[in-house]
Short mmCIF file of C-alpha atoms and ligand atoms in Angstrom, two decimals:
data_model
loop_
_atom_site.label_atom_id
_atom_site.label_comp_id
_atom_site.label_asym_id
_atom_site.label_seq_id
_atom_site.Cartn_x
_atom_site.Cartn_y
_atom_site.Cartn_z
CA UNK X 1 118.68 78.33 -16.78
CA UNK X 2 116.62 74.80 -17.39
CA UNK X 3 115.53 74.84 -20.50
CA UNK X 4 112.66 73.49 -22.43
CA UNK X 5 111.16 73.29 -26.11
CA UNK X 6 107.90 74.41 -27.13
CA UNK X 7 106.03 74.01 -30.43
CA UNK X 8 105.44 77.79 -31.53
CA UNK X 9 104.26 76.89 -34.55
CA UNK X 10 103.14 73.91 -37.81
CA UNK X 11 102.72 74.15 -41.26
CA UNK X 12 102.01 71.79 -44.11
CA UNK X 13 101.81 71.46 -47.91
CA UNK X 14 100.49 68.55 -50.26
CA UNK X 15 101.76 68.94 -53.79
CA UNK X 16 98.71 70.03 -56.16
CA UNK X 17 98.05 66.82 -58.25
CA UNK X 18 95.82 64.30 -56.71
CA UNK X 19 95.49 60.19 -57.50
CA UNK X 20 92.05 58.81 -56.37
CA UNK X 21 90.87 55.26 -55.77
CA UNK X 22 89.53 55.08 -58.95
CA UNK X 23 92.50 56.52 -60.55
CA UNK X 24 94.70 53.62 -59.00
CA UNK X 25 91.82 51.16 -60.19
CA UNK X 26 92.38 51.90 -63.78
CA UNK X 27 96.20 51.42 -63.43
CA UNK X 28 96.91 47.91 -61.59
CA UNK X 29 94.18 45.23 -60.38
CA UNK X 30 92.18 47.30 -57.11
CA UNK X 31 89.17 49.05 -56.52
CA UNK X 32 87.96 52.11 -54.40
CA UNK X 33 85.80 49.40 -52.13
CA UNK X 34 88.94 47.45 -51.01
CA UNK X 35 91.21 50.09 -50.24
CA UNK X 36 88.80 52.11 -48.37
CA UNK X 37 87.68 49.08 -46.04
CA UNK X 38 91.00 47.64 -45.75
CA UNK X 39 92.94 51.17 -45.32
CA UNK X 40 90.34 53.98 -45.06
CA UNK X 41 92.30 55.94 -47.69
CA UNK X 42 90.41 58.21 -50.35
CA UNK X 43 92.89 60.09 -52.54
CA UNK X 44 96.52 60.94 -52.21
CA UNK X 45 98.84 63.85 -54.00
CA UNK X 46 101.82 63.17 -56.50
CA UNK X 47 104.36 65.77 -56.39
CA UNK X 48 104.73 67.46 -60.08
CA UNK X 49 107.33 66.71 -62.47
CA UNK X 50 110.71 68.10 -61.30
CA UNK X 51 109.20 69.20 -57.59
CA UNK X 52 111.97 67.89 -54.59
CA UNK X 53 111.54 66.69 -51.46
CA UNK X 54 113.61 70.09 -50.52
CA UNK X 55 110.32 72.28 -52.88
CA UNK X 56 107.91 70.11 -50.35
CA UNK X 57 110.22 70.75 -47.05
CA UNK X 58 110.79 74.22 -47.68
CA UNK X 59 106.58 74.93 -48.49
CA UNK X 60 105.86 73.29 -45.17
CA UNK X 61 109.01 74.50 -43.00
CA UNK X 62 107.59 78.62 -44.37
CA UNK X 63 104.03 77.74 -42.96
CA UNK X 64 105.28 77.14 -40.13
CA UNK X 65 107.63 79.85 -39.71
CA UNK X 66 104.73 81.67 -40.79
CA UNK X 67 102.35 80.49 -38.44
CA UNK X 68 104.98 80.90 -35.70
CA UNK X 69 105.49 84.78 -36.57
CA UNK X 70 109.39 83.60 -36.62
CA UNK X 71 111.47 84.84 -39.13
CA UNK X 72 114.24 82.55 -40.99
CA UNK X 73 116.98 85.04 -39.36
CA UNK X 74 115.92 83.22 -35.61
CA UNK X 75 116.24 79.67 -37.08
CA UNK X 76 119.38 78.21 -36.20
CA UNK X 77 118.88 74.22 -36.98
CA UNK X 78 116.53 72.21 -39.59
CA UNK X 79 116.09 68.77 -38.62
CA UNK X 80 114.49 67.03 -41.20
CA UNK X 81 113.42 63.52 -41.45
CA UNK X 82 112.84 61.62 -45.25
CA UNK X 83 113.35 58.71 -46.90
CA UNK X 84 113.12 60.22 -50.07
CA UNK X 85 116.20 63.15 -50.67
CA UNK X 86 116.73 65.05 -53.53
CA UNK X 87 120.13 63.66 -53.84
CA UNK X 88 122.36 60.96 -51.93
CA UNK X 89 124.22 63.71 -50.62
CA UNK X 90 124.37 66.50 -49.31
CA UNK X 91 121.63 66.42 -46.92
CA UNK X 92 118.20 67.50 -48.42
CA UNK X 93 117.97 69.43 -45.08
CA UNK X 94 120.74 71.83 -46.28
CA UNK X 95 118.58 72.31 -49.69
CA UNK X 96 115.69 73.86 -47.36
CA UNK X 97 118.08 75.86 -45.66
CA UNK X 98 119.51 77.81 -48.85
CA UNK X 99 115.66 77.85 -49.97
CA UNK X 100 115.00 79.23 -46.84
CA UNK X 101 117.51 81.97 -47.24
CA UNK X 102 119.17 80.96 -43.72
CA UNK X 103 123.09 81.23 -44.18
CA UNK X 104 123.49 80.34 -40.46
CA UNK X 105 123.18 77.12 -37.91
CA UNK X 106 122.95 73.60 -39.07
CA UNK X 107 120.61 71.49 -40.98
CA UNK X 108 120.61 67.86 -41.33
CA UNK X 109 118.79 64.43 -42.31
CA UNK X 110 117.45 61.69 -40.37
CA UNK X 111 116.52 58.17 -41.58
CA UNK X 112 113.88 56.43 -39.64
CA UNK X 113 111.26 56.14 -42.47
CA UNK X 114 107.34 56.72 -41.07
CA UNK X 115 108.73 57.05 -37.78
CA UNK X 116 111.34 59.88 -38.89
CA UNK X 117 109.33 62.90 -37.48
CA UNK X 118 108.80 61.69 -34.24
CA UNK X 119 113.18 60.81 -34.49
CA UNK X 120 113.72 64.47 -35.46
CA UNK X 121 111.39 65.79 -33.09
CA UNK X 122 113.20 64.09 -30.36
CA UNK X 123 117.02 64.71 -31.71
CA UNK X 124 115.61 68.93 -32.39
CA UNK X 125 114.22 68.62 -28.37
CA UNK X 126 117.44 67.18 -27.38
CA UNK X 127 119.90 70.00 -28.68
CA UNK X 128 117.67 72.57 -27.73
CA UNK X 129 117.50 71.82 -24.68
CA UNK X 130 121.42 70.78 -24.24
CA UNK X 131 121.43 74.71 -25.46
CA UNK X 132 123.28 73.49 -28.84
CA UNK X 133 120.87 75.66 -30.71
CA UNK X 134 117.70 78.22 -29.80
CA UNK X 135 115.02 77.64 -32.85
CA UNK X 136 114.36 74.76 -34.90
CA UNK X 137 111.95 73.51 -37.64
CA UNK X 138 111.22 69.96 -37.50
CA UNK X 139 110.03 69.09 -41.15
CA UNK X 140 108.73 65.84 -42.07
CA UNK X 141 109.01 65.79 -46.50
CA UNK X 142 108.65 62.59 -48.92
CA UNK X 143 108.18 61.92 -52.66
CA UNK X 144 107.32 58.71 -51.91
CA UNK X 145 105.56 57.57 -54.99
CA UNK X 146 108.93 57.80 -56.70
CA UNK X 147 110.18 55.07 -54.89
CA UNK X 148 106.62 52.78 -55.39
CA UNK X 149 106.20 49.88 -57.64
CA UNK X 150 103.18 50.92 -59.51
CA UNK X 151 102.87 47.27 -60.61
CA UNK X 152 102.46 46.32 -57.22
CA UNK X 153 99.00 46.85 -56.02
CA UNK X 154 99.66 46.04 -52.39
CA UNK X 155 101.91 48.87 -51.96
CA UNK X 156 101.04 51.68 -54.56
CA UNK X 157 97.73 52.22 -53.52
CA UNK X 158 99.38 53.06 -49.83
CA UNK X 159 100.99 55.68 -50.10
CA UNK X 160 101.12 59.51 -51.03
CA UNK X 161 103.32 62.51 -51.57
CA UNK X 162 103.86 65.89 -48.65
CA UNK X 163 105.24 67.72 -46.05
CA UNK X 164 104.46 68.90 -42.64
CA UNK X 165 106.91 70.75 -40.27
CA UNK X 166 106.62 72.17 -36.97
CA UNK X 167 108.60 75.13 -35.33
CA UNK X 168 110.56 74.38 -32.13
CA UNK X 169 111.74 77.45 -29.67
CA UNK X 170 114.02 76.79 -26.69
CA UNK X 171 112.38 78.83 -23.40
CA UNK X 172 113.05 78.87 -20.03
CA UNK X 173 111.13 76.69 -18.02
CA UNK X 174 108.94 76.88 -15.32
CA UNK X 175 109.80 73.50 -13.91
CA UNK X 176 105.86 71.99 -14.85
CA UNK X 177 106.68 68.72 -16.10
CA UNK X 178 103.50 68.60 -18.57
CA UNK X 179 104.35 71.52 -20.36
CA UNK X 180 106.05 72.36 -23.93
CA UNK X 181 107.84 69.39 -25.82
CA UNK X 182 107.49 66.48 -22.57
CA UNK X 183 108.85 63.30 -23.53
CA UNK X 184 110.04 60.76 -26.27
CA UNK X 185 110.09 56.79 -26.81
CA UNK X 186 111.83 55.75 -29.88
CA UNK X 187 112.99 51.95 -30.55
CA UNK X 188 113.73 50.27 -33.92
CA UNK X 189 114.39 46.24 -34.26
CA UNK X 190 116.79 45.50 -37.04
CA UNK X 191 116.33 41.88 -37.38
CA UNK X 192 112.83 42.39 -38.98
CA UNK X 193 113.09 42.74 -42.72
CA UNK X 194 108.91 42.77 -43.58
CA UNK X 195 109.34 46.78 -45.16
CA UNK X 196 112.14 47.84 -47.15
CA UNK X 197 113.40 49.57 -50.48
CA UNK X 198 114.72 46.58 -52.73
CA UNK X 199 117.98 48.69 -53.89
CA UNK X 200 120.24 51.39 -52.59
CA UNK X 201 123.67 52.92 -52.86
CA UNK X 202 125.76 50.41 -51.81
CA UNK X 203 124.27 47.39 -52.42
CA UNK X 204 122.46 47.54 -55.86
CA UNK X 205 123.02 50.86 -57.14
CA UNK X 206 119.86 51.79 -58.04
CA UNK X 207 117.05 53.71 -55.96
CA UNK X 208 115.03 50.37 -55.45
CA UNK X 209 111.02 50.23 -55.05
CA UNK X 210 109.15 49.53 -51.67
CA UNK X 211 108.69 45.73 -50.89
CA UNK X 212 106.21 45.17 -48.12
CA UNK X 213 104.44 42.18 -46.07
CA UNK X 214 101.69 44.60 -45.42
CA UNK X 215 100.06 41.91 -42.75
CA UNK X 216 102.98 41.25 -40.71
CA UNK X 217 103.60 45.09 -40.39
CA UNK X 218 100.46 45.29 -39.34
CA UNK X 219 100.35 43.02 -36.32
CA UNK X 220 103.85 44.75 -35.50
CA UNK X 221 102.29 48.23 -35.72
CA UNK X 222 99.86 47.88 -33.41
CA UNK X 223 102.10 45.90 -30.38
CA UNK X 224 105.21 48.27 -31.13
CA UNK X 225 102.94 51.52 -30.81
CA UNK X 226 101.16 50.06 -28.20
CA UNK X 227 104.02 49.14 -26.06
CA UNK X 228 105.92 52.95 -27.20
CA UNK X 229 102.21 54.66 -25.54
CA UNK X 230 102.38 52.52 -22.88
CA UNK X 231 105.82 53.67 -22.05
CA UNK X 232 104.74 56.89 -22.11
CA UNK X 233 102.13 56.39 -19.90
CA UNK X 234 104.38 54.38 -17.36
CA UNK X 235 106.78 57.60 -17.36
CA UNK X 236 104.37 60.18 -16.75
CA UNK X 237 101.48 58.46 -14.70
CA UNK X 238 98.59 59.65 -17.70
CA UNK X 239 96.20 57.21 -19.47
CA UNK X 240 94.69 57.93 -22.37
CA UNK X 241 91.90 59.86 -20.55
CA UNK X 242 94.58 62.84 -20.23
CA UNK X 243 95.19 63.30 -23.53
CA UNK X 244 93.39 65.87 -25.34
CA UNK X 245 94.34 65.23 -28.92
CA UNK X 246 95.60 61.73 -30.49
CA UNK X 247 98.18 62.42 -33.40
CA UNK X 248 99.07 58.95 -35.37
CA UNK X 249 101.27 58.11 -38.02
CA UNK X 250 98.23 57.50 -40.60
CA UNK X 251 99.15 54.56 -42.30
CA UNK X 252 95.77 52.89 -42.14
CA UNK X 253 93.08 53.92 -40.56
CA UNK X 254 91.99 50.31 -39.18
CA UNK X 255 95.61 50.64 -37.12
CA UNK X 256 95.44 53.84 -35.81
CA UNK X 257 92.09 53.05 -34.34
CA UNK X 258 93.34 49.72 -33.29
CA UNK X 259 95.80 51.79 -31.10
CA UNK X 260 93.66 54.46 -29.92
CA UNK X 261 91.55 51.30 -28.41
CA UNK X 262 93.77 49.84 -26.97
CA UNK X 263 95.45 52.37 -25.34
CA UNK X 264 91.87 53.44 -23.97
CA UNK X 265 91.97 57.14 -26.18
CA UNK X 266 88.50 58.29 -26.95
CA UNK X 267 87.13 57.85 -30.88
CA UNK X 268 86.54 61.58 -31.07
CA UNK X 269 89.70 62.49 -30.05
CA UNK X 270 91.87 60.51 -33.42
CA UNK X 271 93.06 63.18 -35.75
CA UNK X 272 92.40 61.19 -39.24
CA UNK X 273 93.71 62.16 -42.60
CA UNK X 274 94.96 58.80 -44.15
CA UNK X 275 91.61 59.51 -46.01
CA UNK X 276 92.70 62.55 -47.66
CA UNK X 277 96.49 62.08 -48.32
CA UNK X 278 97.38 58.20 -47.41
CA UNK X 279 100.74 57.30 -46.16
CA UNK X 280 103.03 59.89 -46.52
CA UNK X 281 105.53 58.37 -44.48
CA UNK X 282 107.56 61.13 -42.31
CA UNK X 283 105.60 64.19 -43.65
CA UNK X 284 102.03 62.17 -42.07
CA UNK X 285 102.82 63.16 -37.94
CA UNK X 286 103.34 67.01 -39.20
CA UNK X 287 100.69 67.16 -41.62
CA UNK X 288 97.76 65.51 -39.19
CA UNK X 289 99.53 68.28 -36.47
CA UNK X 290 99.26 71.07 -38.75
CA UNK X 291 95.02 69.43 -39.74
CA UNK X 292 94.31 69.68 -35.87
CA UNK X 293 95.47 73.28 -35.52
CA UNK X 294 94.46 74.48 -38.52
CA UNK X 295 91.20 73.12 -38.53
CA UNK X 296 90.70 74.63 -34.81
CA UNK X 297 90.60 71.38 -32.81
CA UNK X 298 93.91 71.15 -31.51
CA UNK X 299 94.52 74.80 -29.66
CA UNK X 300 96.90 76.33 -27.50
CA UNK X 301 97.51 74.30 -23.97
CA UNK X 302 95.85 71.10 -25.26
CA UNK X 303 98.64 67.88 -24.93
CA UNK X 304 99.60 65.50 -27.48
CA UNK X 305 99.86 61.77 -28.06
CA UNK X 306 101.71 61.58 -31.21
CA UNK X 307 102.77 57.86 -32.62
CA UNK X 308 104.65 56.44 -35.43
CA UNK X 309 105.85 52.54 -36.77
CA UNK X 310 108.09 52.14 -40.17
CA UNK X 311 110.30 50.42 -42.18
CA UNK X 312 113.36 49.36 -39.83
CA UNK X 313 111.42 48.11 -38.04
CA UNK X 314 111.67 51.78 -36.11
CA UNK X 315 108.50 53.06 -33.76
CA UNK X 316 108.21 55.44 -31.14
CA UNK X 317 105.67 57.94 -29.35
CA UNK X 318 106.10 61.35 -28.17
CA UNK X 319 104.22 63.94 -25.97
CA UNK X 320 103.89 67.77 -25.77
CA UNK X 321 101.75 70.47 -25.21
CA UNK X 322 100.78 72.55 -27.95
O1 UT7 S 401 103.79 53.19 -42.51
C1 UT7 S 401 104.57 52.03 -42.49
C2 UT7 S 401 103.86 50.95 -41.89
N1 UT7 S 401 102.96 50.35 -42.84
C3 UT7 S 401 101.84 49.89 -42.43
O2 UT7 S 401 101.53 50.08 -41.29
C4 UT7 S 401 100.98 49.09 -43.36
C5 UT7 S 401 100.51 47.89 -42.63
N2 UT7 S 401 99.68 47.00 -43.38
C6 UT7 S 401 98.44 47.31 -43.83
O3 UT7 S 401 97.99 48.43 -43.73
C7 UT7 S 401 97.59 46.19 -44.41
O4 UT7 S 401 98.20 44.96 -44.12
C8 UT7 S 401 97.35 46.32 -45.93
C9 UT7 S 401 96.42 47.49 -46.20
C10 UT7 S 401 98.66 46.53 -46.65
C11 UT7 S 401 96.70 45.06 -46.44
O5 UT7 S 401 95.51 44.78 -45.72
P1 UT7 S 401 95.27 43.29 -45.15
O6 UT7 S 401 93.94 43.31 -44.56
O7 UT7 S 401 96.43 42.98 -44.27
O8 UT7 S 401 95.25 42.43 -46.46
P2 UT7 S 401 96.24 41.24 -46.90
O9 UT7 S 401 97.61 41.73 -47.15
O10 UT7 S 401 96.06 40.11 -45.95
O11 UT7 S 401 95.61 40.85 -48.30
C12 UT7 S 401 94.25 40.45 -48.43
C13 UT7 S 401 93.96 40.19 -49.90
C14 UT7 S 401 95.02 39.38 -50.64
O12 UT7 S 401 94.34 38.51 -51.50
P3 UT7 S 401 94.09 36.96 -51.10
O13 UT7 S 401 95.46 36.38 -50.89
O14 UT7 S 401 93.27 36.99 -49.84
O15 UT7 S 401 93.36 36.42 -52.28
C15 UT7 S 401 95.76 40.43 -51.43
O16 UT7 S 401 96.34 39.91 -52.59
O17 UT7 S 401 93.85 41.45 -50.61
C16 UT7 S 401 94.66 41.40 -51.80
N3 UT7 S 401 95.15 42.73 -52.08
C17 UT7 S 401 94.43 43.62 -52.81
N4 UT7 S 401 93.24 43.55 -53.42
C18 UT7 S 401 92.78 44.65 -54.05
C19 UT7 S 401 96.28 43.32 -51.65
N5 UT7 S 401 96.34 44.60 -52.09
C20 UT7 S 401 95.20 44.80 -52.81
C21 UT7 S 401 94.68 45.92 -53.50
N6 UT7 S 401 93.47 45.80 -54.10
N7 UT7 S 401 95.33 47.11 -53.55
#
């Protein structure tokens, strides 16, 4: 039987607490003006005291499950992507899956910082469709602010805490090559060093704080993205007219709209909500899913764009229909 994945399901959660502009103003030298105009960003949430990346995970992998009308008992792999675990080992993945109750399958981390959901997505697709496994949830989960400089006002103000997750059925397939989970593009370039964590296991021993050159990752956003769409485009013979909804890694607003530009996608069609929640690295991709469907724009049958560019450098694009 050919096989093929299909999103049955997303979910989301944003930890209670919530940092404005003005919040950030009275702790290092910004304002609500700059970041807005230079970012578009309103507000983002700080997980609590003592909540984990697995708490975050787990919240957004049972709305999804939820949403899905799957119970844990069918889920048989957790791929998710952070930068952030609860611990350096054992996976933070396998923390969801003893929250989650499941005592079955496989569950597992993978590293590609902002880009990470859209590298789970396509490693889940991948073994469901080899027929490795029959229902994932894809989870995208930081507690980023615990690894931010809050001294440094060109990266604190960027970035938020969350989770998103979507839920991932291998189906037989009809053989229509725009349906269910369609195709991936995912490239990193090692040789760039412009966004990193100054420490780590091995090499300093310490967790290490985010260093960024926030305008040279810019310029490399938009021509890596670009170029990841573009690929997309080349493989399946769309443009940007066929898409219904555009799903960005929401880093900053003036990039994601940068993108959609170029890559002739209609205005009305960007799902936005750096405003709401900033940069919340891997969860962001899950979390602007789980605003389109929840919020009754994105609906059953429409397709996807989805994008991503992190630390790495790593950057890719995927496609599906919801
Ligand atoms: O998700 C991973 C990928 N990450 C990204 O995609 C982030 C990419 N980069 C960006 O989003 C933007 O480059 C930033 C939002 C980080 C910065 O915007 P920019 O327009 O590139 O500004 P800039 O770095 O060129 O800095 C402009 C000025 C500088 O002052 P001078 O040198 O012109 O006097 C900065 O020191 O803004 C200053 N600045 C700030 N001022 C107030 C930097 N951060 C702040 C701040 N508040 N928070």
């Amino acid at each position: 039987m050919a096989r093929r994945s299909f999103i049955r399901g997303t979910g989301g959660y944003l930890p209670e607490k919530v940092l404005t502009n003005d919040d950030l103003a009275h702790m290092v030298d910004t304002t609500d003006e700059w970041i807005r105009e230079r970012t578009g960003i309103k507000r983002r949430h700080v997980a609590a005291d003592g909540e984990l990346t697995s708490d975050i995970a787990t919240a957004a992998a049972r709305s999804a499950l939820e949403a899905a009308g799957i119970p844990v008992s069918e889920v048989d792999l957790i791929v998710l992507a952070t930068t952030t675990p609860d611990q350096t080992f054992p996976a933070t993945a396998t923390a969801v899956q003893a929250k989650l109750g499941m005592t079955g399958g496989a569950a597992f981390d993978v590293q590609a910082v902002c880009s990470g959901f859209l590298f789970a997505l396509a490693t889940a697709d991948s073994m469901l469709k080899q027929g490795l496994f029959n229902t994932a949830v894809v989870i995208g989960a930081e507690t980023f602010t615990r690894i931010l400089d809050w001294s440094d006002c060109g990266t604190c103000v960027l970035f938020g805490d969350g989770g998103g997750a979507a839920v991932l059925k291998a189906e037989e397939w009809s053989g229509e090559p725009l349906s269910g989970v369609i195709t991936h593009h995912i490239r990193t370039d090692g040789t760039k060093s412009d966004l990193y964590v100054d420490g780590g296991v091995s090499s300093t021993g310490t967790i290490g704080h985010v260093r960024m050159e926030g305008n040279r990752v810019f310029k490399h956003a938009v021509t890596n993205i670009s170029s990841a769409i573009q690929a997309i485009y080349d493989e399946t013979g769309l443009t940007g007219a066929d898409i219904d909804w555009f799903v960005p890694h929401q880093a900053n607003k003036r990039i994601l709209d940068g993108v959609a530009k170029k890559m002739d996608i209609a205005e009305e069609k960007v799902i936005v909500t750096v405003d709401e929640h900033a940069n919340t690295s891997a969860a962001s991709i899950p979390l602007a899913l789980n605003h389109a469907v929840r919020s009754g724009r994105a609906k059953s049958g429409d397709l996807i764009l989805s994008e991503a560019m992190g630390g790495g450098f790593s950057w890719g694009a995927s496609l599906f229909r919801l």
